Each structure stands twice: as structure tokens, then as C-alpha cells.
Coordinates of N, CA and C in Angstrom, one line a residue:
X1 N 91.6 109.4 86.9 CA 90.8 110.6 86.9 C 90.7 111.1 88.3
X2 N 90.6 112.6 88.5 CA 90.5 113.1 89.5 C 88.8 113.8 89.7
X3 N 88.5 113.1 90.3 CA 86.6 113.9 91.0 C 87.3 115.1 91.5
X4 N 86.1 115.6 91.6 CA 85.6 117.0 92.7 C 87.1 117.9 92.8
X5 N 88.0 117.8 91.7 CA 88.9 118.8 91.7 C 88.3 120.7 91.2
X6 N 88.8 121.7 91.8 CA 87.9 122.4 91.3 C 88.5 123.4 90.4
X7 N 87.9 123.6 89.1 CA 88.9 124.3 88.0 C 87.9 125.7 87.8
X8 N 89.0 126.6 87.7 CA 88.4 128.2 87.4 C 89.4 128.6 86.8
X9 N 88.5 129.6 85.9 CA 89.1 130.8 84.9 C 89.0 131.9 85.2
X10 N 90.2 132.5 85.0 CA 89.8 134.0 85.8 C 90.9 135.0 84.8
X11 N 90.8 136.4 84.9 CA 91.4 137.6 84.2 C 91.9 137.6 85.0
X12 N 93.4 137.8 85.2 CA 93.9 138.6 86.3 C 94.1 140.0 86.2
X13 N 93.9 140.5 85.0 CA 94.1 141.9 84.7 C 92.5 142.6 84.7
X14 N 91.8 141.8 85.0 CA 90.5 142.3 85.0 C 89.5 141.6 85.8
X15 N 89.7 142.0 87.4 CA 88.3 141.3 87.9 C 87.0 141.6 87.4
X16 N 86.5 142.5 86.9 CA 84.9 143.2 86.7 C 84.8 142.0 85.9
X17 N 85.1 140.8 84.9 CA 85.0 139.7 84.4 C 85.1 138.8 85.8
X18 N 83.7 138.4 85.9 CA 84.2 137.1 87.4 C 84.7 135.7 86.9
X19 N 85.7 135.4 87.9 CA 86.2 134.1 87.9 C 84.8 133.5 87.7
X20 N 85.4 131.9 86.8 CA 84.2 130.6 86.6 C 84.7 130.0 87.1
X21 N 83.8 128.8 87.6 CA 84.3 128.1 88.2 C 83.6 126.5 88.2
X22 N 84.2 125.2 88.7 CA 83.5 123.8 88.4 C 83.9 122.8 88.9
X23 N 83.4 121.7 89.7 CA 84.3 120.7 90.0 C 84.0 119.8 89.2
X24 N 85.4 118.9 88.7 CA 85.3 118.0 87.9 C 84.5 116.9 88.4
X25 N 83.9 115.6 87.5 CA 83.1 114.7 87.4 C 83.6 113.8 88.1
X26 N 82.8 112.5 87.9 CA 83.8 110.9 88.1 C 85.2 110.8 87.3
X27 N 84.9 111.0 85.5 CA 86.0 110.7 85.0 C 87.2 112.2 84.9
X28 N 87.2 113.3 85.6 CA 87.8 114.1 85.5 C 87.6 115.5 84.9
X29 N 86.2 115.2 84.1 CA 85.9 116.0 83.2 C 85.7 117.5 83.9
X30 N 85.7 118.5 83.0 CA 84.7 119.4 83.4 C 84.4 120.5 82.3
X31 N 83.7 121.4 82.3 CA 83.0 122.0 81.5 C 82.8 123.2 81.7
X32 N 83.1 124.6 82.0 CA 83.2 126.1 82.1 C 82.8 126.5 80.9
X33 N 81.6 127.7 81.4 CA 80.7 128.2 80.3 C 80.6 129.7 80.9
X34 N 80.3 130.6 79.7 CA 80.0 131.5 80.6 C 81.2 132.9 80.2
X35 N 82.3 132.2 79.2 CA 83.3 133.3 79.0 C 83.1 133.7 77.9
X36 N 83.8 135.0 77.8 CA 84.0 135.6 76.1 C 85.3 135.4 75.9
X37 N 85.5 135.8 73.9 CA 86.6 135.0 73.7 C 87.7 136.3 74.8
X38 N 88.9 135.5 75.0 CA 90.2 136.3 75.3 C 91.2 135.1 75.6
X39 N 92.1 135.2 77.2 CA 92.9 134.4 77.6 C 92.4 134.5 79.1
X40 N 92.5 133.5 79.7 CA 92.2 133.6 81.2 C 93.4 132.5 82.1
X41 N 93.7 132.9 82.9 CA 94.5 131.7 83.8 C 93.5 130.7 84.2
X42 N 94.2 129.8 84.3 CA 93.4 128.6 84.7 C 94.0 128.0 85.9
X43 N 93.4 127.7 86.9 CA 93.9 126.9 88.6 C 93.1 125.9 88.4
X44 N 94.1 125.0 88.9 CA 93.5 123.6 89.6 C 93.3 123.6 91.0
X45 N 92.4 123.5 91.8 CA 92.8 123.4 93.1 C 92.4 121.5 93.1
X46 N 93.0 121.0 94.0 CA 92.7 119.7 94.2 C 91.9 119.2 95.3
X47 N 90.8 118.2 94.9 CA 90.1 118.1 96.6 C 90.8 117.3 97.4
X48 N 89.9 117.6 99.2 CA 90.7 117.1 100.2 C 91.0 116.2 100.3
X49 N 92.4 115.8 100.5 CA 92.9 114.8 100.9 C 94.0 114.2 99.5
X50 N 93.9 114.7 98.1 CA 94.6 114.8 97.2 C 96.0 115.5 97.8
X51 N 96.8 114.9 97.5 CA 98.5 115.3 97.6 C 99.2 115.5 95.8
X52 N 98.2 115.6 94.7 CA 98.7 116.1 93.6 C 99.0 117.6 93.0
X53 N 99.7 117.4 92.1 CA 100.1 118.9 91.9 C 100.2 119.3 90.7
X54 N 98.8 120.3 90.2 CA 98.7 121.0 89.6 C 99.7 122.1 88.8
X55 N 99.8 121.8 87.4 CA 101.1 122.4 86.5 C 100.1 124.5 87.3
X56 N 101.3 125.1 87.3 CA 100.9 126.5 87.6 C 100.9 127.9 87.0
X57 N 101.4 126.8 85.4 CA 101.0 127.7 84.4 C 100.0 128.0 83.3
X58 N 99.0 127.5 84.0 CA 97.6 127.0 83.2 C 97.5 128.5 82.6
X59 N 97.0 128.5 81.3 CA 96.2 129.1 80.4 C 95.2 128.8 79.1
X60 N 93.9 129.6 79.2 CA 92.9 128.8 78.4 C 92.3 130.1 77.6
X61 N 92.6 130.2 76.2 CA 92.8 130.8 75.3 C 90.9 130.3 74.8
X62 N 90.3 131.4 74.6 CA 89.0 131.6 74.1 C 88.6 131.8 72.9
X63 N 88.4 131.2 72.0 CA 88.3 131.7 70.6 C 87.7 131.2 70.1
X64 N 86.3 132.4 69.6 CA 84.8 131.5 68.8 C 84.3 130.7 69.9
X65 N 84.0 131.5 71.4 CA 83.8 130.4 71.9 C 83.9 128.6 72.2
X66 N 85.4 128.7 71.9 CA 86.1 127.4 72.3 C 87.9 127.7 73.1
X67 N 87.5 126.9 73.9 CA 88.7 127.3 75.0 C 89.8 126.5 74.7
X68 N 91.3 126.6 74.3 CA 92.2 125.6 74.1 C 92.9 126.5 75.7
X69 N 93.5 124.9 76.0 CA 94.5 124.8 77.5 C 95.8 124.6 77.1
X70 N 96.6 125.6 77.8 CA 97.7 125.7 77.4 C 99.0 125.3 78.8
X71 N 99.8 124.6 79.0 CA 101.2 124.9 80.2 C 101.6 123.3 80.1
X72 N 102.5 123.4 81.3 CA 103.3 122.1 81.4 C 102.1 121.2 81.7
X73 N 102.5 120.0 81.1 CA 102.1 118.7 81.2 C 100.4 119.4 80.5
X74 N 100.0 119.7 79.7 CA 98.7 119.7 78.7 C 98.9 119.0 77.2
X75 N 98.1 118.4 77.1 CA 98.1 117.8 76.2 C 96.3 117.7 75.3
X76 N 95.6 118.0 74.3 CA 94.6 117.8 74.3 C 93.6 118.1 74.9
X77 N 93.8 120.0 75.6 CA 93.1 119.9 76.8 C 92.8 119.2 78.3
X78 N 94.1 117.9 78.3 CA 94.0 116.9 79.6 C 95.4 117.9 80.5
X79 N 94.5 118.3 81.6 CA 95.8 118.6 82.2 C 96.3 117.4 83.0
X80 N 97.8 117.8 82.7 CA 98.3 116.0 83.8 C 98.8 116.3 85.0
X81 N 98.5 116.0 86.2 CA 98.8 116.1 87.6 C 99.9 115.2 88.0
X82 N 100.7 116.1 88.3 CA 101.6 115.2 89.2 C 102.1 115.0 90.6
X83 N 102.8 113.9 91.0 CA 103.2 113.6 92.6 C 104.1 114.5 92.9
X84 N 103.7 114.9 94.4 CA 104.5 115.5 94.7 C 106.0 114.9 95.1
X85 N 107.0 116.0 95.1 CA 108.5 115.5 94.9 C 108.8 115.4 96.2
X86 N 108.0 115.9 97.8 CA 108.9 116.3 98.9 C 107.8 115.6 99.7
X87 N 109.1 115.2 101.1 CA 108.5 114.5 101.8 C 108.4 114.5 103.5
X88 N 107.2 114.4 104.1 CA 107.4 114.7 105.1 C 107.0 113.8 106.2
X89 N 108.1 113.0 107.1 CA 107.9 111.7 107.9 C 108.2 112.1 109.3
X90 N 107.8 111.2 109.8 CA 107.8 111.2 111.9 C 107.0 110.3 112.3
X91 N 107.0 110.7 113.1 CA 106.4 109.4 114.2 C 105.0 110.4 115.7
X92 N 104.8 108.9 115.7 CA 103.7 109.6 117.1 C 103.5 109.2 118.5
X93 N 104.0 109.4 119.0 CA 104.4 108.7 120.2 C 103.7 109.4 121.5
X94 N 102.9 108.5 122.6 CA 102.6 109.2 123.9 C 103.9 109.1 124.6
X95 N 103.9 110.4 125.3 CA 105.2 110.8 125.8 C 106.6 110.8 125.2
X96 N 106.1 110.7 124.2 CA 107.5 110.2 123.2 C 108.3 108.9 123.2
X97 N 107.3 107.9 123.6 CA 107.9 106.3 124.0 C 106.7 105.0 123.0
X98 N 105.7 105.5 123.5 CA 104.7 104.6 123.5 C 104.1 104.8 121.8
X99 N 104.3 103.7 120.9 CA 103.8 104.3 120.0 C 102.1 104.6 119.5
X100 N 101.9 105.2 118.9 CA 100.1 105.6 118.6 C 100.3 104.8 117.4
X101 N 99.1 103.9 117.3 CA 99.2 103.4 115.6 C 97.3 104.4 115.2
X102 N 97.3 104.6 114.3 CA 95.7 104.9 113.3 C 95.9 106.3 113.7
X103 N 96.7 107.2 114.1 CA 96.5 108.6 114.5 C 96.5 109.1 112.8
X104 N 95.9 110.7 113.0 CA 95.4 111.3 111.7 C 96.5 112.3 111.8
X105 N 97.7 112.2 110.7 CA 98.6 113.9 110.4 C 97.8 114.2 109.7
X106 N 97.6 115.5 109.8 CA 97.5 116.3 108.1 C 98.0 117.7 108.3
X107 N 98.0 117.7 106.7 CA 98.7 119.0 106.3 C 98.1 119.7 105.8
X108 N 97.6 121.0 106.0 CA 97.1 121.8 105.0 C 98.0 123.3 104.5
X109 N 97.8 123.6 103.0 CA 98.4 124.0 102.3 C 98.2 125.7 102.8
X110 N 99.2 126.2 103.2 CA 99.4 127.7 104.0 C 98.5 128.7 102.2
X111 N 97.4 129.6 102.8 CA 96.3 129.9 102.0 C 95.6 129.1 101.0
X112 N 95.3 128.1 101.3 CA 94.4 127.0 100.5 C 95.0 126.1 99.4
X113 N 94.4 125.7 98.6 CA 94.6 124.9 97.5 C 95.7 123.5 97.7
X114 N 95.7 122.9 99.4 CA 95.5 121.4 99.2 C 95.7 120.9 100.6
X115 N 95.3 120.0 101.2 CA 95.2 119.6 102.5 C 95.4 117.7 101.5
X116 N 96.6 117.2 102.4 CA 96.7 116.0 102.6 C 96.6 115.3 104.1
X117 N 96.3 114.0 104.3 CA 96.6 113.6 105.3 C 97.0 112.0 105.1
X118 N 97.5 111.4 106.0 CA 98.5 110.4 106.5 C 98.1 109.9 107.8
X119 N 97.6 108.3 108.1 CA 97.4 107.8 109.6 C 98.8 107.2 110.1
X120 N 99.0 106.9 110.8 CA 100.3 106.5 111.6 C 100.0 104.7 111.5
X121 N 101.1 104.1 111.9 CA 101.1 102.9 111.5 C 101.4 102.2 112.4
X122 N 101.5 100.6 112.7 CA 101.5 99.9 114.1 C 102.6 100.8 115.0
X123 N 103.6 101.0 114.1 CA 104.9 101.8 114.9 C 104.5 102.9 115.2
X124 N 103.7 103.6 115.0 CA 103.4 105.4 115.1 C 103.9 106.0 114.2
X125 N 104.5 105.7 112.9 CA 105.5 105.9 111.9 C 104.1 106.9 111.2
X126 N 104.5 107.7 110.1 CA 103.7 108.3 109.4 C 104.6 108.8 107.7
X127 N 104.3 108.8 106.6 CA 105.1 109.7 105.8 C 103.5 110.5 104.8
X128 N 104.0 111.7 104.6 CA 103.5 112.2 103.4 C 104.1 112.7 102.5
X129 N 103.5 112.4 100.9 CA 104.4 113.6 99.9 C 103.3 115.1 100.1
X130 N 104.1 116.1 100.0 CA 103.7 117.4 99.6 C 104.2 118.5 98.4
X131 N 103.5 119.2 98.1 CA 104.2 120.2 96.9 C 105.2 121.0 97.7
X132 N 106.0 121.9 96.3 CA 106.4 123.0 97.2 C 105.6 124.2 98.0
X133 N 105.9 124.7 99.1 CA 105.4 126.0 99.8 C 105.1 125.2 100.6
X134 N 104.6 126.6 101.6 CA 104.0 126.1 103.1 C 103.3 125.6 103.7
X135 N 103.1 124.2 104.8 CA 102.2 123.4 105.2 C 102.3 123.5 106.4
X136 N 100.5 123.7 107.0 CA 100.5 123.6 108.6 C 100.4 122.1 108.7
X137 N 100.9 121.7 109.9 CA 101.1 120.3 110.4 C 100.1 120.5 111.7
X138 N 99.3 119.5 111.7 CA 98.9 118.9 112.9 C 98.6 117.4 113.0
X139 N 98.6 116.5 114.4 CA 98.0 115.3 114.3 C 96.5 115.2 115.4
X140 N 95.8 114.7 114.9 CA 94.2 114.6 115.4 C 93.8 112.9 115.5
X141 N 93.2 112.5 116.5 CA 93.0 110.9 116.7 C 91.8 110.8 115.4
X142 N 91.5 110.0 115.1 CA 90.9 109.2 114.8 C 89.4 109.2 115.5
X143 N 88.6 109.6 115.1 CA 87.1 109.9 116.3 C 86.7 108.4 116.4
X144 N 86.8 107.7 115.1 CA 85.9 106.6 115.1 C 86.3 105.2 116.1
X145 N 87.7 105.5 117.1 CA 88.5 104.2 117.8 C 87.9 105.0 119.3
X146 N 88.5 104.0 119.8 CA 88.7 104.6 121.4 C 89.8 105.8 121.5
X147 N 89.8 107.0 122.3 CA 90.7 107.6 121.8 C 90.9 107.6 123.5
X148 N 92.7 107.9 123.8 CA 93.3 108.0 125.2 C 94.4 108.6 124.9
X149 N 94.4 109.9 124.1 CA 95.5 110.9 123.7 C 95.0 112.1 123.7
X150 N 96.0 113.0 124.1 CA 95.4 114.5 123.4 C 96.7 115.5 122.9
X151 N 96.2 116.1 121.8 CA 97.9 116.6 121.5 C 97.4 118.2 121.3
X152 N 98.1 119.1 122.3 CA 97.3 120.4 122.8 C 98.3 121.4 122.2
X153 N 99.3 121.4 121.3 CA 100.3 122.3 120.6 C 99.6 122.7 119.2
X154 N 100.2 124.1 119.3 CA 99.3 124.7 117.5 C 99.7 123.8 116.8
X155 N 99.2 123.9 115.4 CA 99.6 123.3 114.0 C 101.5 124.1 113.6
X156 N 102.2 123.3 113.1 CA 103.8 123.8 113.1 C 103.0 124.0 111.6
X157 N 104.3 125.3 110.8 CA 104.1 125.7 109.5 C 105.3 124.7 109.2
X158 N 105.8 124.5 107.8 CA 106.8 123.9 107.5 C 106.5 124.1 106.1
X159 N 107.9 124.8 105.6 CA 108.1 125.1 104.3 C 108.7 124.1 103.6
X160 N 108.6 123.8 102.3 CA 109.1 122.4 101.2 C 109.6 123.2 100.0
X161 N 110.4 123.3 99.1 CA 111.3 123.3 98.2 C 112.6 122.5 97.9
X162 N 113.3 123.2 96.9 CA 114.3 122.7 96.0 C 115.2 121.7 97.5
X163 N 115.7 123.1 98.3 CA 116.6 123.0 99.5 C 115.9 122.4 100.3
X164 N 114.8 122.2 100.9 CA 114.5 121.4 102.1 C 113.0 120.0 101.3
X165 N 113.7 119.2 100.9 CA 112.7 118.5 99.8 C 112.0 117.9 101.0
X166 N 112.7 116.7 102.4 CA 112.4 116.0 102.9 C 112.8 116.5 104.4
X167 N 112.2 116.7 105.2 CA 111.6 116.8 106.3 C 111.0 115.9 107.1
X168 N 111.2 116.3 108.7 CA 111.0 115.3 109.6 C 109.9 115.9 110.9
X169 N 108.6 115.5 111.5 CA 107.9 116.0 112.3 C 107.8 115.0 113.0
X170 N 108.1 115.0 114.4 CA 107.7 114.1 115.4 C 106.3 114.7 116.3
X171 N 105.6 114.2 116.7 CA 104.5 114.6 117.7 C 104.6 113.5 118.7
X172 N 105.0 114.6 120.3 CA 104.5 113.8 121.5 C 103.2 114.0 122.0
X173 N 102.4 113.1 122.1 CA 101.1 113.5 122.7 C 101.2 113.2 124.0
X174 N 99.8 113.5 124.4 CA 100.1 113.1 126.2 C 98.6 112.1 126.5
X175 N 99.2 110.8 126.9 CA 97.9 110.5 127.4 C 97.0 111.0 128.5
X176 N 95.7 110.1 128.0 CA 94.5 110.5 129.1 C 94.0 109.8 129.5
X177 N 92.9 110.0 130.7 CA 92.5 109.0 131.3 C 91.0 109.1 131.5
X178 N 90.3 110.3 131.4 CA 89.1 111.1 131.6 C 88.1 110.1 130.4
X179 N 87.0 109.8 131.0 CA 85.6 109.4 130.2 C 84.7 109.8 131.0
X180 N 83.6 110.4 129.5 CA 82.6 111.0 129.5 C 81.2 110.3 129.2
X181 N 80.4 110.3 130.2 CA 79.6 108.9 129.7 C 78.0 109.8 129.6
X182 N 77.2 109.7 128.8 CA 76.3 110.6 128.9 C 75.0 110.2 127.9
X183 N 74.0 111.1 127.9 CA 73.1 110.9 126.9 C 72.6 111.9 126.1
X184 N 71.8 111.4 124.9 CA 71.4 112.8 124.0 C 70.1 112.6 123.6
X185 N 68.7 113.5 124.8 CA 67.8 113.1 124.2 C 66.4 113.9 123.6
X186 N 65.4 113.6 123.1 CA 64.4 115.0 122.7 C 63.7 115.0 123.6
X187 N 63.3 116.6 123.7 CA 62.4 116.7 124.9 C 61.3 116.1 124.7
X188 N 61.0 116.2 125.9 CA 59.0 115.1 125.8 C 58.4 115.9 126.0

């Protein structure tokens, strides 16, 4: 089961009808109220840190007030999610030597609908799967360790399809040496 995935119905031929909208339960469920009979597209968006992939020909047909779901992978109203096919690996390295282990990649999905991420490993090594389309890349420490890195370059775009399934990002960061020692307190 997928939680807090968020599913909406919407007209594309007719906004004055507003998209509905709901995030699924613990066991995946959910429940949109609120329509008249017709056909509406249906989106899955998936929550953060989900790397699954929503079939993208959802349709949910209204009739007598009861909604049947219709596209690839539906069965019973269960939409089935699947892994993504493409993959994107590198490494993390200070100065490009020294490896980083627990660093944060992530990726998020160029105009919304999915952000994964991936920590690096004793080696600095990292892999993620992603869907197809475009993903900004960036890597971010870990708040909760000691941190002695800083990686100061934009997020890279990186597109995934048929032709480019598997992909490679390296990140050199640059160490640091700077501490900040301080306090945080209420006035008296």
C-alpha cells in the first residue's frame, strides 16, 4: 500500500468543474466525493520520497454516482504502481578523491509529481531508479551528522527515456573547516 499518495479527478475539457482531490490512507485507500456522473482523468501524484510510477492513462467514469477506474495496470478499481525502469548512479566525493558516505542526492521531478532521494554509501557510491522525464539533481549533507562539506553548484536537469534509461552524476564537493558555535535564547 501506498499512504499519502495524492489522487484527483479533474475535466480537462472543463475547468468551471474543480479538480477533487485526496491523499490515500495507511492501506492505500481513498475516497473522492463530490462529482457528477461523466468521465474525469485521474492523476496519481506520489508522496515524497516515492520513486513509483503511476499508469498515465487514468480514467474514472461516473455513473449513478459510482466511479469505475479505467488504464494500464487497473484492475478492480486498484491502481498498480510501478518501478521505475531508469537509473541514475555516481558517486560523492570531497575534491573528487575523498569519499562522503550518508550524503543526501535527490531528485525532483521537473514540474512536480515526484521527488526521490538516495544517501551515499561507505564508498560515496549512490544509485536511484526514476521515471521517464526530467529530473533536477542535487546532493545536500545530512543535517543530523557532523557536516565538513559544502556543494555550491545549481541542481543539474537530467532527462530519462527509452534512449538514455541509465545515467551517471558525479558530485565534487569541497571541504570545510568553519564552526559556528552559538546560542538561542528568550528574552528575559
Amino acid at each position: 500500500a501506498v499512504q499519502n499518495a495524492w489522487v484527483m479527478a479533474y475535466n480537462p475539457t472543463n475547468w468551471v468543474v474543480q479538480p477533487k482531490g485526496i491523499n490515500t490512507d495507511s492501506s492505500g485507500k481513498f475516497t473522492l466525493g463530490g462529482l457528477s456522473d461523466g468521465t474525469y482523468t485521474l492523476e496519481v501524484n506520489m508522496p515524497w520520497g516515492q520513486g513509483l510510477v503511476a499508469p498515465s492513462n487514468l480514467q474514472v467514469v461516473v455513473t449513478s454516482g459510482v466511479g469505475t477506474i479505467s488504464g494500464t495496470n487497473v484492475t478492480n478499481n486498484t491502481i498498480k504502481l510501478q518501478e521505475p525502469s531508469n537509473t541514475l548512479s555516481g558517486w560523492v566525493k570531497k575534491s573528487g578523491t575523498t569519499a562522503v558516505a550518508n550524503a543526501k542526492v535527490e531528485a525532483h521531478k521537473d514540474m512536480g509529481g515526484g521527488f526521490v532521494e538516495a544517501r551515499t554509501d561507505s564508498s560515496g557510491n549512490y544509485s536511484l531508479k526514476l521515471s521517464d522525464g526530467s529530473w533536477w539533481v542535487e546532493v545536500r549533507p545530512d543535517w543530523g551528522t557532523d557536516i565538513d562539506w559544502v556543494y555550491t553548484e545549481p541542481s543539474t536537469r537530467m532527462t530519462f527515456g527509452a534512449s538514455n534509461p541509465t545515467q551517471t552524476k558525479n558530485f565534487s564537493v569541497t571541504s570545510t573547516d568553519a564552526i559556528i558555535y552559538g546560542y538561542v535564547k528568550k528574552a528575559d
